[in-house]
Coordinates of N, CA and C in Angstrom, one line a residue:
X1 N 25.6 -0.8 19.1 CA 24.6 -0.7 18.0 C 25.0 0.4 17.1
X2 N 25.1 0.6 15.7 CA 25.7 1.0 14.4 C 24.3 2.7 14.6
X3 N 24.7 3.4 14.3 CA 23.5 4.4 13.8 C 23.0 4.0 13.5
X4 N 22.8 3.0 12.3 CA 21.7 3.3 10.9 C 20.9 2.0 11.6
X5 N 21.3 1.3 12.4 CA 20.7 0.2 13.2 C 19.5 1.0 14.2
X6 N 20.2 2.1 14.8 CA 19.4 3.1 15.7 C 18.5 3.8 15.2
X7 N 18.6 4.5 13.7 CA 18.1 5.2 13.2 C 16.7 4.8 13.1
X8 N 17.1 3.0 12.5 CA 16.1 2.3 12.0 C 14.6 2.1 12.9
X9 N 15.6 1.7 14.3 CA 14.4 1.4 15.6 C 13.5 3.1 15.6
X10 N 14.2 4.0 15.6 CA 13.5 5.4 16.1 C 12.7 5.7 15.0
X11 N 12.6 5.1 13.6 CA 11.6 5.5 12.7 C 10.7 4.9 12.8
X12 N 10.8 3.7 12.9 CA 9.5 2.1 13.2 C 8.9 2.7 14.3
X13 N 9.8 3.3 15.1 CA 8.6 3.7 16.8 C 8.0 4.7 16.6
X14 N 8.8 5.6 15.5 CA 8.1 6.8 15.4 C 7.1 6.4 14.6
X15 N 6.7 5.6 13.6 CA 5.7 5.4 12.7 C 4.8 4.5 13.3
X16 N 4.7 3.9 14.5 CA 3.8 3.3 15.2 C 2.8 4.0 16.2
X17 N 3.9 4.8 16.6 CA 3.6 6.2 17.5 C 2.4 7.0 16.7
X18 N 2.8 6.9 15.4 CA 1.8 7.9 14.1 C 0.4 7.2 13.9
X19 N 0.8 5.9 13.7 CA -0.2 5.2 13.8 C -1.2 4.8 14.9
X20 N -0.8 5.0 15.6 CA -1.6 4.6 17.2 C -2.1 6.3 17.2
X21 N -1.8 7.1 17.4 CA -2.1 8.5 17.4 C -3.2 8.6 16.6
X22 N -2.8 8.3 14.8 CA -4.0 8.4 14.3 C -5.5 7.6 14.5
X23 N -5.2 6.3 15.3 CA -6.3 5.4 15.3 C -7.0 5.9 16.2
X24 N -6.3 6.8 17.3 CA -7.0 7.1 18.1 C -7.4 7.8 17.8
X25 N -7.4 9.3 17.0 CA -8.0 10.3 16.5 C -9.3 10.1 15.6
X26 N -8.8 8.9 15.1 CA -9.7 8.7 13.9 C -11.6 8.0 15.2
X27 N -10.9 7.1 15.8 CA -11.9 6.7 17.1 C -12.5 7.7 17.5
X28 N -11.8 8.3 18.0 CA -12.7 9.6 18.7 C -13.1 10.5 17.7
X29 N -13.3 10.7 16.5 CA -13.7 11.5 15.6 C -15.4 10.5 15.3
X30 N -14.9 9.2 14.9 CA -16.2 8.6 15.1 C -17.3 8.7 16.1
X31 N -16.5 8.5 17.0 CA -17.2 8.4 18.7 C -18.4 9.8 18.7
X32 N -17.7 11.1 18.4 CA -17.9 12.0 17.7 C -19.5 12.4 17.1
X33 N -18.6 12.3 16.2 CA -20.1 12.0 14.9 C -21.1 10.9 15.1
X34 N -21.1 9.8 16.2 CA -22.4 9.2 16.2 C -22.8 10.0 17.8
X35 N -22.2 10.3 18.3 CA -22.6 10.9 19.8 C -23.6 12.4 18.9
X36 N -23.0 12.8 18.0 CA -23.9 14.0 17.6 C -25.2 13.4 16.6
X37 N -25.0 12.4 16.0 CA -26.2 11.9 15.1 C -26.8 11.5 15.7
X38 N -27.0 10.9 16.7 CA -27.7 9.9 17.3 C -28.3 10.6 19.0
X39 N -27.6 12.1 19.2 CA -27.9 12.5 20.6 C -27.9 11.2 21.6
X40 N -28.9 11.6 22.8 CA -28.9 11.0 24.3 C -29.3 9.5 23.8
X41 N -29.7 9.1 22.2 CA -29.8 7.4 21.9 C -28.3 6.8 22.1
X42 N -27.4 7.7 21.7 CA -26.1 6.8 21.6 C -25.6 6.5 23.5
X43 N -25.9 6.8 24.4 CA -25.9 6.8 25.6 C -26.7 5.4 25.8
X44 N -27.7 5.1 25.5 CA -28.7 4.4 25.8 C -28.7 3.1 25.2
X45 N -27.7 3.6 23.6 CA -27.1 2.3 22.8 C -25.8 1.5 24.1
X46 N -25.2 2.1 24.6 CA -23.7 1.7 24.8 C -24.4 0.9 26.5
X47 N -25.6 1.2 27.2 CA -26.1 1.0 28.2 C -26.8 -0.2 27.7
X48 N -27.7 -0.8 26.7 CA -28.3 -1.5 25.9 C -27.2 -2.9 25.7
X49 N -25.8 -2.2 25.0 CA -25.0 -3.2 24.0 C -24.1 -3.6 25.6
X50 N -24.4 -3.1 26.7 CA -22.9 -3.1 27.3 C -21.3 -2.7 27.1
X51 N -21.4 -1.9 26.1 CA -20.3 -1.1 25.9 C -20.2 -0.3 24.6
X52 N -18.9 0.5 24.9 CA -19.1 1.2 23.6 C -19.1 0.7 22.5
X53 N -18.2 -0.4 22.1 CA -17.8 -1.1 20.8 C -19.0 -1.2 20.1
X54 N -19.4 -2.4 21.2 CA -20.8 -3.2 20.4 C -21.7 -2.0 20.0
X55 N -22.3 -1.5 21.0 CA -22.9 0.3 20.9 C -22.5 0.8 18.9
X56 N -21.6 1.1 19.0 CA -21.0 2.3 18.3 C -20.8 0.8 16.7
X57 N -21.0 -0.5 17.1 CA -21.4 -1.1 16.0 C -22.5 -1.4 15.7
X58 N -23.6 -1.1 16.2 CA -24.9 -0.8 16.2 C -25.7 -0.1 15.6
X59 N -24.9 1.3 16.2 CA -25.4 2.6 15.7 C -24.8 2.7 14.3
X60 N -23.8 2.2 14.4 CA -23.3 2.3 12.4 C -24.5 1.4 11.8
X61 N -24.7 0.3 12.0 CA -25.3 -0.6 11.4 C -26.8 0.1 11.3
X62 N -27.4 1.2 12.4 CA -28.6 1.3 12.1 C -28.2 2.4 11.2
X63 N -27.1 3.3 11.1 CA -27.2 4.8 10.1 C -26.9 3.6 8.7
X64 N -26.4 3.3 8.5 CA -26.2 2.1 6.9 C -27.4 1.9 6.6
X65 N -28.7 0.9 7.8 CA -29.8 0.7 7.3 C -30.5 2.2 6.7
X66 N -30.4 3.3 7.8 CA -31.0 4.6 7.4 C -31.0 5.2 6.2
X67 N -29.5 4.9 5.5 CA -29.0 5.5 5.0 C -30.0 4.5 3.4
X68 N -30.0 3.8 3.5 CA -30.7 2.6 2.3 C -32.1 3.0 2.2
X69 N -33.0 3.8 3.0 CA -34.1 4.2 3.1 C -34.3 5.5 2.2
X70 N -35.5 4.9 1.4 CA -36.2 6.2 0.7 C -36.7 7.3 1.6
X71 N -36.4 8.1 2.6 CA -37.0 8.8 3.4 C -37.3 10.1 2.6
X72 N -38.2 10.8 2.5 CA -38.7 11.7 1.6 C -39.7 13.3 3.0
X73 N -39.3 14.2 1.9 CA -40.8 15.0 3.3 C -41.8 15.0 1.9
X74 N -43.1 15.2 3.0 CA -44.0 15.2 2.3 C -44.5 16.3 1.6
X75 N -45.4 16.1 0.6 CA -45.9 17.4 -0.1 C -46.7 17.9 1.1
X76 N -46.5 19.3 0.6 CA -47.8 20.5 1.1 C -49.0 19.9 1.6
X77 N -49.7 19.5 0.4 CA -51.1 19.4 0.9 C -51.4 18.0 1.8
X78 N -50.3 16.8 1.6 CA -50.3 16.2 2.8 C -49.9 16.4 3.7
X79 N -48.9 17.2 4.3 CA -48.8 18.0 5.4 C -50.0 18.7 6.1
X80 N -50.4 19.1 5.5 CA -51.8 20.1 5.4 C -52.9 18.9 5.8
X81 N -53.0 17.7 5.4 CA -53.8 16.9 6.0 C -53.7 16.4 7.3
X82 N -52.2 16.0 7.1 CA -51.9 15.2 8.6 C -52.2 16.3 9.8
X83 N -51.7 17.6 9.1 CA -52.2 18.7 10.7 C -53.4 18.9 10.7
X84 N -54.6 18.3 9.8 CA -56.0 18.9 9.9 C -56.3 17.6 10.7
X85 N -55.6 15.9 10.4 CA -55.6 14.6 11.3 C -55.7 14.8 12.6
X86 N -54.2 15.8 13.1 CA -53.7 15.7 14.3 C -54.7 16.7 15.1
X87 N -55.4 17.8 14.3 CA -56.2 18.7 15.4 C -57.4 18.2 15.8
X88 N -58.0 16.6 15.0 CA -59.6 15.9 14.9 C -59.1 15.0 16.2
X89 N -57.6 14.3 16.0 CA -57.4 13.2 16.9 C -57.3 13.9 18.9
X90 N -56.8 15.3 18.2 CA -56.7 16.1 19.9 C -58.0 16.3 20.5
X91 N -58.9 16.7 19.3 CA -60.5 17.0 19.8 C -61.0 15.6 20.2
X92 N -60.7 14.4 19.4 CA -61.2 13.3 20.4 C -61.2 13.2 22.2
X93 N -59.8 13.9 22.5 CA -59.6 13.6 23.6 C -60.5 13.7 25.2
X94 N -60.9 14.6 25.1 CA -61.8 15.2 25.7 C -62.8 14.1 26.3
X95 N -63.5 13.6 25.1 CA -64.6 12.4 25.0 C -64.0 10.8 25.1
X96 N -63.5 10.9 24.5 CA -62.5 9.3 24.4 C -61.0 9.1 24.3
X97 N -60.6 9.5 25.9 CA -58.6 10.1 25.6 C -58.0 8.7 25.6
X98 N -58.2 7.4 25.4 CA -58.0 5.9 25.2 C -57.8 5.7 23.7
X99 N -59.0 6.5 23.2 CA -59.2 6.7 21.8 C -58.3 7.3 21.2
X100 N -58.1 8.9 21.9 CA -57.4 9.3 20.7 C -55.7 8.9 21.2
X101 N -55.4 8.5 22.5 CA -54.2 7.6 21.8 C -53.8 7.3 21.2
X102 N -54.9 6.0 20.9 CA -54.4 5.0 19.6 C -54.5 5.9 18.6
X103 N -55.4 6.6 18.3 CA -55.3 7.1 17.0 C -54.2 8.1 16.8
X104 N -53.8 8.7 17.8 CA -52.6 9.6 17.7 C -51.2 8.4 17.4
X105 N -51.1 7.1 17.8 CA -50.0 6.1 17.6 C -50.0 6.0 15.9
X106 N -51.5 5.6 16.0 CA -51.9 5.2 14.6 C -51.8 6.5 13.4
X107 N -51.7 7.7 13.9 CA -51.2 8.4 12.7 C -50.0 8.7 12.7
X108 N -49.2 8.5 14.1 CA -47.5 8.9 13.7 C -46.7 7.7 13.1
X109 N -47.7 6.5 13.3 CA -47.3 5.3 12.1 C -47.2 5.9 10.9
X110 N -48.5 5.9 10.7 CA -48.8 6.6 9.4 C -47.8 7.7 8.8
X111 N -47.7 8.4 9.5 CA -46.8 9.8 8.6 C -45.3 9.3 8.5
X112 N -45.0 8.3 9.7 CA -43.6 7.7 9.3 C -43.6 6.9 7.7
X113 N -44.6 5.8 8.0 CA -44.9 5.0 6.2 C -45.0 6.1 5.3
X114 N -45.6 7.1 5.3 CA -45.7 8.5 4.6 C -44.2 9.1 4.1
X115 N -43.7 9.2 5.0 CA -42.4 9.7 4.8 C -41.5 8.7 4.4
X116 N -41.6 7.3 4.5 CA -40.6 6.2 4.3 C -40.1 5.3 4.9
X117 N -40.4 5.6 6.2 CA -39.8 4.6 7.3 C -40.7 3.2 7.1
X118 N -39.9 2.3 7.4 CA -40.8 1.1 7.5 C -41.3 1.2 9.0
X119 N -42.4 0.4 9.2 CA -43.4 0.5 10.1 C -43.9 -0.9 10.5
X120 N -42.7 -2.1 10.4 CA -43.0 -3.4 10.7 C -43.0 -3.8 12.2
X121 N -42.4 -2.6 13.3 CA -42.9 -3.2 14.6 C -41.9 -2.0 15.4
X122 N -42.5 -1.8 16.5 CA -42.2 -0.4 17.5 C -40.8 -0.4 17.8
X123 N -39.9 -1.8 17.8 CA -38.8 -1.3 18.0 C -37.6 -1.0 16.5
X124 N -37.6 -1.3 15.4 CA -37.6 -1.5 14.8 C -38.2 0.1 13.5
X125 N -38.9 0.5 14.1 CA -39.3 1.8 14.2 C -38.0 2.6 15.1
X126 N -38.4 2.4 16.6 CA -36.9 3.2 17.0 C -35.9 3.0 16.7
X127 N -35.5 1.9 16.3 CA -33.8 2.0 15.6 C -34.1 2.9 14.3
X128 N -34.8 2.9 13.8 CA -35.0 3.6 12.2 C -35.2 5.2 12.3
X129 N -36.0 5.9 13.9 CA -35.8 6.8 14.2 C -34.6 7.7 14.8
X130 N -34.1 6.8 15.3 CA -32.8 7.1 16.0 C -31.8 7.6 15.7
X131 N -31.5 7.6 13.9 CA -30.6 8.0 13.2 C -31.0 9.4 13.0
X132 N -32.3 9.9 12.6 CA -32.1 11.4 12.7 C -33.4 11.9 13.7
X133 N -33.6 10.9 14.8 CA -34.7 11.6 15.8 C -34.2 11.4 16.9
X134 N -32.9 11.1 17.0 CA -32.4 10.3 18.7 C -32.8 11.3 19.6
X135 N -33.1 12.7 19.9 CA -33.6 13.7 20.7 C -35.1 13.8 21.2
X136 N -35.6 12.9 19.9 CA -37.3 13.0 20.6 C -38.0 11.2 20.6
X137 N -36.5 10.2 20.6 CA -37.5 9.2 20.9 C -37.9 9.0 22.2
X138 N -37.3 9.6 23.3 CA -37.7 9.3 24.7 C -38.7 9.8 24.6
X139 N -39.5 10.5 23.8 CA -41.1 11.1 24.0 C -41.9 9.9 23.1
X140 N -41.6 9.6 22.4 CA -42.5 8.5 21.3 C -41.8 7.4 22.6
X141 N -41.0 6.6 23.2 CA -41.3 5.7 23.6 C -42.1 5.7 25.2
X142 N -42.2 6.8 25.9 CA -42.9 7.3 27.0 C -44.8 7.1 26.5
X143 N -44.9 7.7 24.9 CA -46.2 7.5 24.5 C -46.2 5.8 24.3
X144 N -45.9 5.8 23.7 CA -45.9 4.1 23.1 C -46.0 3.4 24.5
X145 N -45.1 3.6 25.4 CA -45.8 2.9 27.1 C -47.4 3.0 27.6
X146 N -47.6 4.2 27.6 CA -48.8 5.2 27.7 C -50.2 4.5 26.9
X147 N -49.6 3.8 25.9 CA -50.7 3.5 24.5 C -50.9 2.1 25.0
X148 N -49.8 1.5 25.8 CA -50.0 -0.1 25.5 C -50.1 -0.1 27.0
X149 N -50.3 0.6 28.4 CA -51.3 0.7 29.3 C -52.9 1.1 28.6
X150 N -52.7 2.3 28.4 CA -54.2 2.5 27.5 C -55.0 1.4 26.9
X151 N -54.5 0.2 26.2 CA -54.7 -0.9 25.7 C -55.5 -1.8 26.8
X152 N -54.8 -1.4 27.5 CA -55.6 -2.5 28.5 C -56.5 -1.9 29.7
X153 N -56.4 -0.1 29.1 CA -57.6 0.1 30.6 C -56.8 0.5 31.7
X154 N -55.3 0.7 31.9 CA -54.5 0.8 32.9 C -53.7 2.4 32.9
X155 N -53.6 2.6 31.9 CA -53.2 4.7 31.9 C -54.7 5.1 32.6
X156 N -53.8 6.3 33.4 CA -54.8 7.5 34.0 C -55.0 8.5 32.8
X157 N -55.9 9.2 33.1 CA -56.4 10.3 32.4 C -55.3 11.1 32.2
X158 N -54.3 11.4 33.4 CA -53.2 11.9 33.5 C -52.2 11.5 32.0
X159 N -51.9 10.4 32.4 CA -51.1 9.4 31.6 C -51.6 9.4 30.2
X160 N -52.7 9.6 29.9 CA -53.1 9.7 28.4 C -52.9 10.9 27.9
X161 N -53.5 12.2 28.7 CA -53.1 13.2 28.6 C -51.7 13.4 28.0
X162 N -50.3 12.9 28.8 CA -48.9 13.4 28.7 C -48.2 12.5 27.6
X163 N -49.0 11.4 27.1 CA -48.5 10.6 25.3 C -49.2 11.3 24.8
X164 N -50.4 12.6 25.1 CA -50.6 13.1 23.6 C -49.5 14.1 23.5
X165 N -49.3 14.9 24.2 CA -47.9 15.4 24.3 C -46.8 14.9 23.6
X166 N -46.3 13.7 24.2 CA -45.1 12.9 23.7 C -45.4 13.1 22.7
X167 N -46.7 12.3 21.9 CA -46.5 11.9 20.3 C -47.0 12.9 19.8
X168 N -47.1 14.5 20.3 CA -47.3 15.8 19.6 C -45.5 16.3 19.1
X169 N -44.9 16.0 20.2 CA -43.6 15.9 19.8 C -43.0 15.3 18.6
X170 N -43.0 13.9 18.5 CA -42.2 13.6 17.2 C -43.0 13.7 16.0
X171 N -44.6 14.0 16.2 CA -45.5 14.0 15.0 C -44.5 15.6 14.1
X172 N -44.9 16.3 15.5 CA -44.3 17.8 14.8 C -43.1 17.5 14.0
X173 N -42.0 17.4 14.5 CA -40.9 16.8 14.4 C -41.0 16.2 12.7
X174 N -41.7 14.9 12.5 CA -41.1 14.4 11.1 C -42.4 15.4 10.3
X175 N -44.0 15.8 10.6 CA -44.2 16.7 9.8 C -43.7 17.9 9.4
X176 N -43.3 18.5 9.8 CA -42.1 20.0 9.6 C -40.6 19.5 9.1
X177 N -40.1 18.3 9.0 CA -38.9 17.6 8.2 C -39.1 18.3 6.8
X178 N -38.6 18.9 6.2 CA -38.2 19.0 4.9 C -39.2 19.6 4.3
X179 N -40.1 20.8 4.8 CA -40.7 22.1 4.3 C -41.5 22.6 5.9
X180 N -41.8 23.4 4.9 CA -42.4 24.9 6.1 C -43.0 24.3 6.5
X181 N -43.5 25.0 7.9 CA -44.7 24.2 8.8 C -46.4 24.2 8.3
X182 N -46.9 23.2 8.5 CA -48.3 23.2 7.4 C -48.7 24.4 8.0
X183 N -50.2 25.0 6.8 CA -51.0 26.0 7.8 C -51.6 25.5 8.6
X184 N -51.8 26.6 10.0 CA -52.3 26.4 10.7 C -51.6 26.4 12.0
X185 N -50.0 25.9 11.7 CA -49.1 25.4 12.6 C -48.4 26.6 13.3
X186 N -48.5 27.6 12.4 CA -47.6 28.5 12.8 C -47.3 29.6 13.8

């Protein structure tokens, strides 16, 4: 075999070698950045999709939809409302903790449609959360269980109790998104 015959094979392997190296870098750089955007959801994706691929084409597809969304924070003085909402729906509790469930579901609907998210149905909602709440949807979907036992009469007192919790979590969460914490909060 001539040199320049040899030369030729060791540059082609080396430039495949380059290429395979980069694809992998570049994989794992994505792998990456949705494992950080997405927290303990991207785990939950790849458990859901059956693997990473499908997972990690999922999670793209929901940050694209995310990314198409008017998501906005709210003014002051509606911030200022939703935490004067959230301290009437906690005092319900006491007297009707069935009650203020739903109404606690029914205002973190609310402040999502407030903020932007569409609000067309619970899961659909979590995929739309996921992109920058993946850390606090296991608390919204723990309530959301909590709310649709509550529905029928079947949460303990206990259990209502610990979704107001949950949904104190991500309420806080998208009200404090994108200014100071209302008064009162602090």
């Amino acid at each position: 075999m001539s040199t320049g015959t040899l030369l030729t094979i060791v540059i082609a392997l080396a430039v495949v070698v380059v290429l395979i190296a980069l694809a992998v870098t570049l994989d794992r750089r994505r792998r990456r950045r949705l494992r950080e955007r997405f927290g303990p959801e991207y785990e939950r994706a790849v458990e859901d999709a059956g693997g990473r691929r499908a997972a990690e084409k999922e999670l793209d597809a929901r940050a694209k939809r995310h990314d198409s969304l008017d998501i906005r924070p709210l003014p002051g003085e509606a911030r200022e409302r939703y935490a004067a909402e959230w301290r009437s729906v906690q005092e319900q509790f006491v007297d009707r903790p069935e009650g203020a469930v739903h109404a606690a579901d029914r205002l973190v609907t609310a402040l999502m449609r407030d903020r932007g998210y569409p609000t067309e149905g619970f899961e659909q909602r979590m995929r739309d959360l996921s992109v920058e709440h993946g850390r606090t949807l296991e608390h919204y979907r723990a309530a959301h269980a909590v709310h649709t036992l509550g529905a029928d009469h079947r949460a303990t007192t206990e259990q209502l109790r610990g979704a107001m919790v949950h949904y104190r979590v991500l309420f806080d969460e998208l009200l404090s998104e994108g200014g100071p914490p209302a008064a009162g909060d602090l």
